[in-house]
Coordinates of C-alpha atoms in Angstrom, one line a residue:
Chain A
X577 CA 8.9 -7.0 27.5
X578 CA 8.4 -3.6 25.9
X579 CA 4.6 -2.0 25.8
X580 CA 3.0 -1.9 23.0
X581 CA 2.7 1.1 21.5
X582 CA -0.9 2.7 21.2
X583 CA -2.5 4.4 18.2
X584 CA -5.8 5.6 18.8
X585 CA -7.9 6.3 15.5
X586 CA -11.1 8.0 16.3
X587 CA -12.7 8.4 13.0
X588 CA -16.3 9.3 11.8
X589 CA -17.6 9.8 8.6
X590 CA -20.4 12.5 9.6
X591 CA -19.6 15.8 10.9
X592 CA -20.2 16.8 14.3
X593 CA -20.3 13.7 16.0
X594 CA -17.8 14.7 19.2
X595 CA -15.2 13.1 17.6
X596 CA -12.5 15.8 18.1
X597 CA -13.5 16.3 21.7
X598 CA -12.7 12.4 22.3
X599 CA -9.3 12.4 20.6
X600 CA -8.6 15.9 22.5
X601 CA -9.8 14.1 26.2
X602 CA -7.5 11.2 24.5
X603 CA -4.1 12.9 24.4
X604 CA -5.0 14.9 27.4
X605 CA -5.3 11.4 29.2
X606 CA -2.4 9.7 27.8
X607 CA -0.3 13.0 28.7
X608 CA -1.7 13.2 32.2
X609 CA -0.4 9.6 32.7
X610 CA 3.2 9.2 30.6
X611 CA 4.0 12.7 30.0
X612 CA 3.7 12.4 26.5
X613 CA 1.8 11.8 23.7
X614 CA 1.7 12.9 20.0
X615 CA -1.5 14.1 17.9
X616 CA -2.9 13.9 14.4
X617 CA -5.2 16.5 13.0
X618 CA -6.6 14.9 9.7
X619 CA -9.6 17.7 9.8
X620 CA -7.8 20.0 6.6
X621 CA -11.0 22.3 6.7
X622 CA -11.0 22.8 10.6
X623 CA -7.4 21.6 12.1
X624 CA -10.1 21.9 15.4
X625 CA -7.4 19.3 17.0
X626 CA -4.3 21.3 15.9
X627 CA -5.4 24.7 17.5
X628 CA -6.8 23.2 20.7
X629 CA -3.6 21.6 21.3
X630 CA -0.9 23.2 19.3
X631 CA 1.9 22.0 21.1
X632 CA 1.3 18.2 20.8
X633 CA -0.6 18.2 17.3
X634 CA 0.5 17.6 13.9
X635 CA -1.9 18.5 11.6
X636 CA -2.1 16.9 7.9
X637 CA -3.9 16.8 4.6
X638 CA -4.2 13.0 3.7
X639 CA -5.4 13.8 0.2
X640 CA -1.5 14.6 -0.1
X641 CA 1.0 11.5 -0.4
X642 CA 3.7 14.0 1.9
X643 CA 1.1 13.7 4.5
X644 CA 0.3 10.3 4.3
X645 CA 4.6 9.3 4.7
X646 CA 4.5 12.2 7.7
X647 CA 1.4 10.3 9.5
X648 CA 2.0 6.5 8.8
X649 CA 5.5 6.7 9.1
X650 CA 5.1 8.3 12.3
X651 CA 2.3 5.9 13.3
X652 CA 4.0 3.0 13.0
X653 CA 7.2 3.7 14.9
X654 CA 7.2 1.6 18.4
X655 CA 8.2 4.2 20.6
X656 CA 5.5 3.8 23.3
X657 CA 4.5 7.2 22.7
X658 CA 0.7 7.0 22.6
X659 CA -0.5 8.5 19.3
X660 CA -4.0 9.7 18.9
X661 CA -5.3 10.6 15.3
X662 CA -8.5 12.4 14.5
X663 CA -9.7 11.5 11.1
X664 CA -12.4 13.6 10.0
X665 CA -15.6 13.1 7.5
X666 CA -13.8 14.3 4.7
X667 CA -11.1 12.4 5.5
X668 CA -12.3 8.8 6.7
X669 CA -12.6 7.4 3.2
X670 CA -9.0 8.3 2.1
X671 CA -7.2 7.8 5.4
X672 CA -8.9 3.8 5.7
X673 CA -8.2 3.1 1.8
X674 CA -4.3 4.5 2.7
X675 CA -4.3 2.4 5.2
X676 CA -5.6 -0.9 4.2
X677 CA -3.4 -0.3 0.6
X678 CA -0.4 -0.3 2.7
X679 CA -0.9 -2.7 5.1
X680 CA -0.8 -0.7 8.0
X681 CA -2.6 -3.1 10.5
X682 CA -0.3 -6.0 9.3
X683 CA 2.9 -3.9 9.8
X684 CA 1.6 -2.4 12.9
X685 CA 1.4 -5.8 14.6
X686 CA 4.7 -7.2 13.5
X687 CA 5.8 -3.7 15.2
X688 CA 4.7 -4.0 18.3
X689 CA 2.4 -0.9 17.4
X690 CA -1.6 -1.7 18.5
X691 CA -3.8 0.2 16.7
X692 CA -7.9 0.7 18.2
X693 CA -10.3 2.7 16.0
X694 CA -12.9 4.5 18.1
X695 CA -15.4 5.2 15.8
X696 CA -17.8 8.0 17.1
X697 CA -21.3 6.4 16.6
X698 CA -24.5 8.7 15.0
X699 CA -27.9 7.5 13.9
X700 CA -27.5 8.2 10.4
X701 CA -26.9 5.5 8.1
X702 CA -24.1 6.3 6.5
X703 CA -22.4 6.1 9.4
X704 CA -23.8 2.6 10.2
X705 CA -22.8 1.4 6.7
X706 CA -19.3 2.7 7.3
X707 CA -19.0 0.8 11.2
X708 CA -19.5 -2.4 9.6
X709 CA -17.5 -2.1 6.5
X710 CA -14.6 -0.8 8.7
X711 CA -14.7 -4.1 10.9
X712 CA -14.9 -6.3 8.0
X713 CA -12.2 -4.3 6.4
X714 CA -9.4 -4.5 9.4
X715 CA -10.7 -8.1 10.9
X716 CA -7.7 -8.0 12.9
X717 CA -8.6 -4.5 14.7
X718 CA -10.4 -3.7 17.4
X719 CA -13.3 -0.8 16.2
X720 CA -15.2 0.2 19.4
X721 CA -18.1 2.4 19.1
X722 CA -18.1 5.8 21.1
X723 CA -21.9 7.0 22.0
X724 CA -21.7 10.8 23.0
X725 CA -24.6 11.1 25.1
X726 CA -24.6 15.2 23.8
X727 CA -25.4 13.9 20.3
X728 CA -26.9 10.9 20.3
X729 CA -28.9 10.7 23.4
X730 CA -32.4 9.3 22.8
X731 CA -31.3 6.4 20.1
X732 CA -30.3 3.0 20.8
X733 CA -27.6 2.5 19.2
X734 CA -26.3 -1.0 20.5
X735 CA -27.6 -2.9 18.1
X736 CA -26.4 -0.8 15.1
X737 CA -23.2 -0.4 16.5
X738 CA -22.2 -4.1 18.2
X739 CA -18.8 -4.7 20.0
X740 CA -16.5 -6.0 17.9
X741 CA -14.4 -7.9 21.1
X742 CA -14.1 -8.0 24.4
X743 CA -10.8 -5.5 23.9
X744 CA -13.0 -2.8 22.3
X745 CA -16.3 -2.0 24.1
X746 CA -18.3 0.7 23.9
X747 CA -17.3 4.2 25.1
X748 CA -19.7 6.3 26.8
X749 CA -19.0 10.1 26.9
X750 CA -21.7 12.1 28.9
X751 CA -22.8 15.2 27.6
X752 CA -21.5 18.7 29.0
X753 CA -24.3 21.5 29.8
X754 CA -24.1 24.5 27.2
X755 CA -22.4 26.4 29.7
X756 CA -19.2 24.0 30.2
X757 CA -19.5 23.8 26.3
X758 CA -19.0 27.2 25.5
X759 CA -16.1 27.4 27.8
X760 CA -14.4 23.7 26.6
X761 CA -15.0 24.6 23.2
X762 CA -13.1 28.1 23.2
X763 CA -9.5 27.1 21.5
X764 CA -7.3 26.6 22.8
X765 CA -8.6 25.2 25.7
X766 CA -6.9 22.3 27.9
X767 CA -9.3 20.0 30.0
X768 CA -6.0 19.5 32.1
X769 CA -5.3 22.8 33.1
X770 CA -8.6 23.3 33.4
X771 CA -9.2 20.7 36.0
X772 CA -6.0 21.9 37.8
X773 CA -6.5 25.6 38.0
X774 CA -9.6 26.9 36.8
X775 CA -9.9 30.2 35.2
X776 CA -10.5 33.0 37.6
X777 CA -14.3 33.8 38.2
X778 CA -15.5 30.1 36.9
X779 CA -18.3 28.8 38.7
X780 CA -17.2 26.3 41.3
X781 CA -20.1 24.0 39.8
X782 CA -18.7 24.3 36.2
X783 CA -15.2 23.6 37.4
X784 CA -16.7 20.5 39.4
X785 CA -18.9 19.7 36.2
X786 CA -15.9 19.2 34.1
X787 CA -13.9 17.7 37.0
X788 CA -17.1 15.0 36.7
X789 CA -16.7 14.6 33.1
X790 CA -13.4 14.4 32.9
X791 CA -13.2 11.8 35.1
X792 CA -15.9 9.2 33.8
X793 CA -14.1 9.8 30.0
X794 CA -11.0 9.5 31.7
X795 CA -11.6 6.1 33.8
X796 CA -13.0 4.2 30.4
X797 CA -9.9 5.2 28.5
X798 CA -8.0 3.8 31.5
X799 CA -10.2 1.0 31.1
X800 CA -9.6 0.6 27.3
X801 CA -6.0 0.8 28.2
X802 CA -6.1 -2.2 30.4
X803 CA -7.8 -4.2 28.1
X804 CA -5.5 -3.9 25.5
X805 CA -2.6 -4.2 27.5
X806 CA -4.3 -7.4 29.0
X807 CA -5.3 -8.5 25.2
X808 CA -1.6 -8.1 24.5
X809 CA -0.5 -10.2 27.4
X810 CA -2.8 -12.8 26.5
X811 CA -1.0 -13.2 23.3
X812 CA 2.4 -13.1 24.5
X813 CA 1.8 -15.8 26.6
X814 CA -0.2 -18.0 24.2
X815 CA 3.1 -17.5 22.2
X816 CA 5.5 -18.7 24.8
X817 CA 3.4 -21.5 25.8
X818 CA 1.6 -23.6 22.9
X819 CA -1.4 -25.4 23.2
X820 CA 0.3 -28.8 22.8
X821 CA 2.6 -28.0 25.8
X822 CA 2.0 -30.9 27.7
X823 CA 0.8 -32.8 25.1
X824 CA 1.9 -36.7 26.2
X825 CA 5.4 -37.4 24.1
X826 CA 5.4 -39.9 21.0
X827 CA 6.5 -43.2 22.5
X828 CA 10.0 -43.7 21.1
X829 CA 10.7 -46.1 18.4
Chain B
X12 CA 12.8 -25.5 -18.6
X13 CA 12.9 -28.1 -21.6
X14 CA 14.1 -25.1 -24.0
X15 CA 15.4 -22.0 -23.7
X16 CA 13.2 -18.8 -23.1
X17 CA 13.6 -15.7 -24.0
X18 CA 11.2 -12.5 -23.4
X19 CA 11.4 -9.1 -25.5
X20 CA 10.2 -5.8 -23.8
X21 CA 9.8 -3.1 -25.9
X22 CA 8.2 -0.6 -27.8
X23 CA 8.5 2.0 -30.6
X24 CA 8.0 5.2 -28.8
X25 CA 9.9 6.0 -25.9
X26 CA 8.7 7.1 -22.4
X27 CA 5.9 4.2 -22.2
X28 CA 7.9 2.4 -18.9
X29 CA 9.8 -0.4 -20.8
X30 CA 12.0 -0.8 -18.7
X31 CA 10.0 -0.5 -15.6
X32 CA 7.9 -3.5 -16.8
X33 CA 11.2 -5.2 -17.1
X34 CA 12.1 -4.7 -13.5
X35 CA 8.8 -6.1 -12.8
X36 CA 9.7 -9.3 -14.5
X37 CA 12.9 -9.9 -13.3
X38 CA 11.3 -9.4 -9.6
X39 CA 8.6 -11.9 -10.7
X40 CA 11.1 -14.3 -11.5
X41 CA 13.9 -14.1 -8.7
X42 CA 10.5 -14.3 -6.3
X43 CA 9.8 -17.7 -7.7
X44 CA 13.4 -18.5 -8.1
X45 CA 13.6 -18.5 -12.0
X46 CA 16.7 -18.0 -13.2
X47 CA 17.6 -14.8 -15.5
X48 CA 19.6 -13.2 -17.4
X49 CA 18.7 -9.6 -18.9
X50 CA 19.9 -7.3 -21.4
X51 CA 19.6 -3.4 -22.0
X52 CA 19.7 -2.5 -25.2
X53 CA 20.1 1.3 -24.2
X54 CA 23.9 1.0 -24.9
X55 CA 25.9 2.8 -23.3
X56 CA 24.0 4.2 -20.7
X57 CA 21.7 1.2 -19.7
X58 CA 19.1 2.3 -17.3
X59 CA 18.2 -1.4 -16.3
X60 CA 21.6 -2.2 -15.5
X61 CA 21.2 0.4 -12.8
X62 CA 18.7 -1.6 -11.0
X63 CA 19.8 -5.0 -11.7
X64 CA 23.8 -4.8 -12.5
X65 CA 24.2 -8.6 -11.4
X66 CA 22.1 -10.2 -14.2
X67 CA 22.0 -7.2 -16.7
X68 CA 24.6 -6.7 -19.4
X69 CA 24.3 -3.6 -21.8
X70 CA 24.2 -4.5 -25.1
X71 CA 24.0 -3.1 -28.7
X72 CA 21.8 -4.7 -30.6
X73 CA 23.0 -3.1 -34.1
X74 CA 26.5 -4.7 -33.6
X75 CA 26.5 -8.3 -34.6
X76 CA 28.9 -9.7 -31.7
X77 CA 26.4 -7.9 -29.4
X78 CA 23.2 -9.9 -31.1
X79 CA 25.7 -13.4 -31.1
X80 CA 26.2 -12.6 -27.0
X81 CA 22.8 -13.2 -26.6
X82 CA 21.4 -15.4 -29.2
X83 CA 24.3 -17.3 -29.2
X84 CA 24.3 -18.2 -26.1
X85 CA 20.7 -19.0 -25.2
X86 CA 20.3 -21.1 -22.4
X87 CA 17.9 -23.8 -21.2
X88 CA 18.8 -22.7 -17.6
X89 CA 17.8 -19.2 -17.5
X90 CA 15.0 -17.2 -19.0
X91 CA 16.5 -14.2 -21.1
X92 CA 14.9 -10.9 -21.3
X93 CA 15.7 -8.1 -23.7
X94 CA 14.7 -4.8 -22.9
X95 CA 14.8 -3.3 -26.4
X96 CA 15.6 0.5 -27.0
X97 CA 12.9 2.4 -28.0
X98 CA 12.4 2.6 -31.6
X99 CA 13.8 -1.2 -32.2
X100 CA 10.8 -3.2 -31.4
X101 CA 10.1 -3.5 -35.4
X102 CA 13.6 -3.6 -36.4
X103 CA 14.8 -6.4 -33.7
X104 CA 11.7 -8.6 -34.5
X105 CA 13.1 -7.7 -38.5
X106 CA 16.4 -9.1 -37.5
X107 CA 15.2 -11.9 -35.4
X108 CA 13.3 -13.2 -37.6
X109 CA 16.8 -12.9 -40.6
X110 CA 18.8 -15.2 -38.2
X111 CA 15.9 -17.6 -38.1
X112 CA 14.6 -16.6 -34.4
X113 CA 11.3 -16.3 -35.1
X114 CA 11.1 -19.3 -37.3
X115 CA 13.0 -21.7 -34.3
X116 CA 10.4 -20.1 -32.0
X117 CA 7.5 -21.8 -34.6
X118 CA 8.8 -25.1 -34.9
X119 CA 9.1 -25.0 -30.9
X120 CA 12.8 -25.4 -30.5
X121 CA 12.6 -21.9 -27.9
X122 CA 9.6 -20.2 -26.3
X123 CA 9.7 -17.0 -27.2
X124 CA 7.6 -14.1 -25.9
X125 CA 6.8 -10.9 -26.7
X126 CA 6.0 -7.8 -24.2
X127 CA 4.5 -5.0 -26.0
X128 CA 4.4 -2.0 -24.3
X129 CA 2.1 0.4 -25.6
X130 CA 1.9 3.9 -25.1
X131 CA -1.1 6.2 -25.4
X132 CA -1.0 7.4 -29.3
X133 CA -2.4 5.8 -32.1
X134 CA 0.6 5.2 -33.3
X135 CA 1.1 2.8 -30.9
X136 CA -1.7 0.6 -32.6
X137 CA 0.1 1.1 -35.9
X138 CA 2.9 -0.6 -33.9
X139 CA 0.5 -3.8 -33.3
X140 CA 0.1 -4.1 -37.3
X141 CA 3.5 -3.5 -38.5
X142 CA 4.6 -6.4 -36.0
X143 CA 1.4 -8.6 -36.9
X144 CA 3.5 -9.7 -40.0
X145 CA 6.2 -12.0 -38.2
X146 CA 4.6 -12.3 -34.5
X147 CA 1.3 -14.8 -35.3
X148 CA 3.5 -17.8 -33.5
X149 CA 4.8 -16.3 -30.6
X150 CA 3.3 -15.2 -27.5
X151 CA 2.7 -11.5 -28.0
X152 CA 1.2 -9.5 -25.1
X153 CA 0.1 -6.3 -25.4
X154 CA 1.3 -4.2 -22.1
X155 CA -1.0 -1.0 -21.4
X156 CA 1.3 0.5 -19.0
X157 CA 0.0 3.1 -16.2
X158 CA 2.6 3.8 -14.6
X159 CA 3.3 7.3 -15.9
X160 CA -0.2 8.2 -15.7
X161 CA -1.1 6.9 -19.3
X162 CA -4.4 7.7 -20.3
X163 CA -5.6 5.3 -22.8
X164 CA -8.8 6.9 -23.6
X165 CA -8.3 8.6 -26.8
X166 CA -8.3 5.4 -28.7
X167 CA -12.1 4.4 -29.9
X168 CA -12.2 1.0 -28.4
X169 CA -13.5 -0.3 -31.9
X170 CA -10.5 1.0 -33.1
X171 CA -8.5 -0.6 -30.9
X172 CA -10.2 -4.0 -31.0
X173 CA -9.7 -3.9 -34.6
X174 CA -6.1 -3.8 -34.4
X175 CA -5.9 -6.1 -31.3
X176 CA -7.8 -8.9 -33.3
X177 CA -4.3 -8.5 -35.7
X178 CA -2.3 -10.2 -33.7
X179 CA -4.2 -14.1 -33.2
X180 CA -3.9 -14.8 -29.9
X181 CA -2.4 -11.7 -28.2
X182 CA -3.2 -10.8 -24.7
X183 CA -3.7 -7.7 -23.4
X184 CA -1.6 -6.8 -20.0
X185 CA -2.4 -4.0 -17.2
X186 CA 0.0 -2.5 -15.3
X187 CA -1.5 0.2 -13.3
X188 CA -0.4 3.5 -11.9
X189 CA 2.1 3.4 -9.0
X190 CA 2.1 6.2 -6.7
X191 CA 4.5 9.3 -7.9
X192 CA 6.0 9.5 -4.7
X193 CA 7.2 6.0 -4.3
X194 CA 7.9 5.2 -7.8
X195 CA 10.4 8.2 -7.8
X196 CA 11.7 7.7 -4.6
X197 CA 12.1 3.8 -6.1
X198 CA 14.0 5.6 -9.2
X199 CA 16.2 7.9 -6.2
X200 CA 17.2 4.7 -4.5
X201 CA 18.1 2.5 -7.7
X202 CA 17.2 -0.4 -6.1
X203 CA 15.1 -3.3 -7.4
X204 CA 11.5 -3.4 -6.1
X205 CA 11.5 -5.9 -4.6
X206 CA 14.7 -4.8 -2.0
X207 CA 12.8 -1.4 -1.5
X208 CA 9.4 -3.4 -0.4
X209 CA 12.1 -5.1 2.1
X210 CA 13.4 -1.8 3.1
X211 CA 17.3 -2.7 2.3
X212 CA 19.9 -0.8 -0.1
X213 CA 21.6 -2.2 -3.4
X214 CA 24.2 -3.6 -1.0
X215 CA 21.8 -5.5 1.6
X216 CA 22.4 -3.3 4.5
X217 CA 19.0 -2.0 6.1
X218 CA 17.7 1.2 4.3
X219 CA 15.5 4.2 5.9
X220 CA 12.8 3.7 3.0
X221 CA 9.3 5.1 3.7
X222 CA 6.5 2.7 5.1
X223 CA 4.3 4.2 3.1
X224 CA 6.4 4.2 0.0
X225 CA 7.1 0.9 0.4
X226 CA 3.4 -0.4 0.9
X227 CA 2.3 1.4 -1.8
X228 CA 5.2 -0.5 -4.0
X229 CA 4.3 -4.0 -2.9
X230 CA 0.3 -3.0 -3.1
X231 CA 1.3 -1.9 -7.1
X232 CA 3.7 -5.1 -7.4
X233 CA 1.4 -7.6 -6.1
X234 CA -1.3 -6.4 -8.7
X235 CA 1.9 -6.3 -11.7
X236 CA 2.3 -10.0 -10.5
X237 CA -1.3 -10.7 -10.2
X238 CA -2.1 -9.9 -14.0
X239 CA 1.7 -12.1 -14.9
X240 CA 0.3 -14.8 -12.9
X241 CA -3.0 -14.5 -14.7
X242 CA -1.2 -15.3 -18.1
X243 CA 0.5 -18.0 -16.2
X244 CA 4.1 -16.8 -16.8
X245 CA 6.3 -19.5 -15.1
X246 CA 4.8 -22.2 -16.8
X247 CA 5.2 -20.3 -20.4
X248 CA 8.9 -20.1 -19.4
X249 CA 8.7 -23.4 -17.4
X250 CA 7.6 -26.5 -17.2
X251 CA 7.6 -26.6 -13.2
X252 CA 4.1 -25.4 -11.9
X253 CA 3.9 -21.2 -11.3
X254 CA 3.6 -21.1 -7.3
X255 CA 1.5 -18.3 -6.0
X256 CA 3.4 -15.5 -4.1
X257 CA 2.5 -12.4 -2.5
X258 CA 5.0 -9.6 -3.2
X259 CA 6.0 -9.2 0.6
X260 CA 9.7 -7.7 1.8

């Protein structure tokens, strides 16, 4: 059976919400593991994804019908090349209306493509108005909620944000001291390289700091990984065998 | 069908999508396994033949063994649609109605509707009164078409109301914009829409058509079908009840 392939949408429709730093951690992971893995820089203003990881990003105006055929028709090919797209506040409302008017989620799973949106979680109502409509508009998609302890530490934000399934639980990325955020924000930067040969004259406790990080945002995509691998096993097999398997047979006539 | 149907598309200006609300038919009917036949008036070129040469035969409706090859042979079998040149709405409806069309349509011996396509000007509206004459017993629908990014607002809808009310009984159709992209890309592959929503050539071998393109057709088809189901098409040219159907590849 081949994998599934995975397309990770982290989406928010505020600003500065750590999204980017999740979908970079994302592709870092996925390369780390499989040697590949192919990015999407939605952010037009800031292309922050693009110029962090140049070699592995494609950035893209969605406003632009080009774009959207270069992203969804990339998206939606089952390669098992892991694809991470960062859809930024400008371009949250145009990317999800794309994608529900063409069916992406439908397509996706006759595919064999498994989409997730991780939605990066704030306080702000906009962006809890947006979490729900997003789960009532893709019913069939897993939307887990990311809480970055570096910008929204303090709030409880369970019950705004609510796990939409067992497949797609919350995501808990710790927040970096100023110091490691100085050096992590710097582009380009890799938290891979990083992690395997700091730069001269860094700190060893930085360098452990990140190691730290790295590691606890590292293990829950791993996690998130298995669970919708799992998730997709489960539905394979309730495919091969039906419910009525050993139903008792109709006495013959 | 009990009688034979026939369905006119046209419209006196050129340019307002005739013939793309013709394709949308003649996808709305082979979805729901309706027979048809079609005819393109644009002799000799024929731009709908292009996109349906197995049921479309071009035709020139000035030349009486042209007019006797389709109203001669009128069939209780198929539905026939004429995609009239632009310019001959008024004219055809003229001659239809000197060979005794429009009067056969009256008594109910053929069901005969009328797709007017309408195009932004006010001329178009003087189009709705010069065909108010001979069209009070057919099914007229007036078809404000989108597709070519249309912008209907310069008509003062108090204006336009007061011509609508001309015609008793018409009904007002909207087909909205398709994207540019996929609508030419649709135009580049000459294919119906319905075999570029399913991703296949003219000749039924697998095509390398955009995803995107191609949702963004069957989104814009499923809403063309939506308003044609709305008017409850099938039955008009049927007496068999109008299944619902998504527009799906």
């Amino acid at each position: 059976m081949a994998r599934p392939t995975h397309v990770c949408i982290v989406a928010s429709p505020r600003p500065r919400t750590g999204r980017t730093t999740v979908a970079r951690a994302l592709i870092e992971f996925h390369r780390l593991n499989s040697g590949r893995a192919q990015g999407f820089d939605l952010d037009a203003m800031d292309n922050a994804l693009a110029q962090f990881l140049p070699a592995c990003t494609m950035p893209a105006d969605i406003a632009e019908t080009q774009s959207q055929v270069a992203v969804f028709d990339r998206l939606i090919i089952a390669d098992e090349t892991p694809k991470v797209v960062d859809v930024s506040a400008h371009a949250f409302e145009a990317f999800f209306n794309v994608m529900a008017e063409i069916d992406f989620a439908g397509e996706a799973h006759r595919q064999g493509v498994e989409p997730v949106i991780l939605f990066a979680a704030n306080s702000d109502s906009l962006s809890i108005r947006s979490y729900t409509q997003l789960r009532a508009r893709f019913p069939g998609l897993p939307v887990a909620p990311i809480y970055n302890d570096g910008i929204v530490r303090g709030h409880n934000l369970r019950g705004a944000f609510p796990a939409t399934s067992a497949v797609a639980l919350p995501l808990h990325v710790p927040a970096l001291s100023p110091a490691l955020r100085t050096i992590v924000d710097a582009r380009p930067f890799s938290f891979n390289k990083f992690c395997r040969r700091p730069p001269v004259g860094t700190p060893d406790l930085v360098a452990a700091e990140l190691v730290s990080w790295l590691k606890r945002v590292y293990l829950q995509f791993r996690e998130l990984e298995l669970r919708l691998l799992l998730s997709n096993l489960r539905g394979s097999l309730k495919e091969a065998l039906p419910d009525d398997l050993f139903a008792p047979s109709r006495p013959s006539a | 069908m009990s009688k034979p149907a026939v369905i006119i598309v046209g419209a006196d200006k050129g340019g307002v999508g005739k013939t793309t609300v013709m394709r949308t038919l003649l996808d709305y009917f082979l979805a729901r396994k309706v027979p048809t036949r079609a005819f393109d008036t644009e002799s000799p070129k024929g731009t709908l033949k292009r996109f349906h040469p197995d049921v479309t035969d071009v035709v020139d409706m000035n030349h009486i063994p042209d007019q006797m090859q389709i109203f001669d042979t009128l069939s209780e079998n198929a539905v026939t649609l004429i995609d009239v040149r632009a310019g001959l709405l008024s004219p055809t409806l003229t001659a239809l109605r000197n060979i005794g069309f429009i009067d056969a349509a009256k008594k109910g011996q053929i069901t005969l509707s009328i797709f007017h396509v309408l195009g932004p000007s006010i001329a178009s509206l003087d189009e709705i009164v010069e065909n108010s004459d001979f069209v009070n017993d057919v099914r007229y629908f007036l078809v404000k078409n989108f597709i070519n990014n249309t912008h209907f607002f310069e008509w003062d809808q108090a204006t336009y109301n007061s011509y609508f009310k001309r015609i008793k009984d018409a009904v007002e159709i909207t087909v909205p914009k398709l994207n540019e992209m996929a609508c030419e890309q649709v135009e580049l592959a000459s294919v119906p829409f319905l075999t570029f929503i399913a991703n296949k050539k003219a000749n039924g071998e697998p095509a390398a058509y955009s995803f995107v393109l191609r949702g963004y057709v069957r989104h814009w088809l499923g809403h063309v079908w939506a308003e044609y189901d709305r008017i409850k098409l099938v039955d008009i040219v049927s007496t068999r009840e109008a299944p619902q159907i998504k527009a799906t590849g």
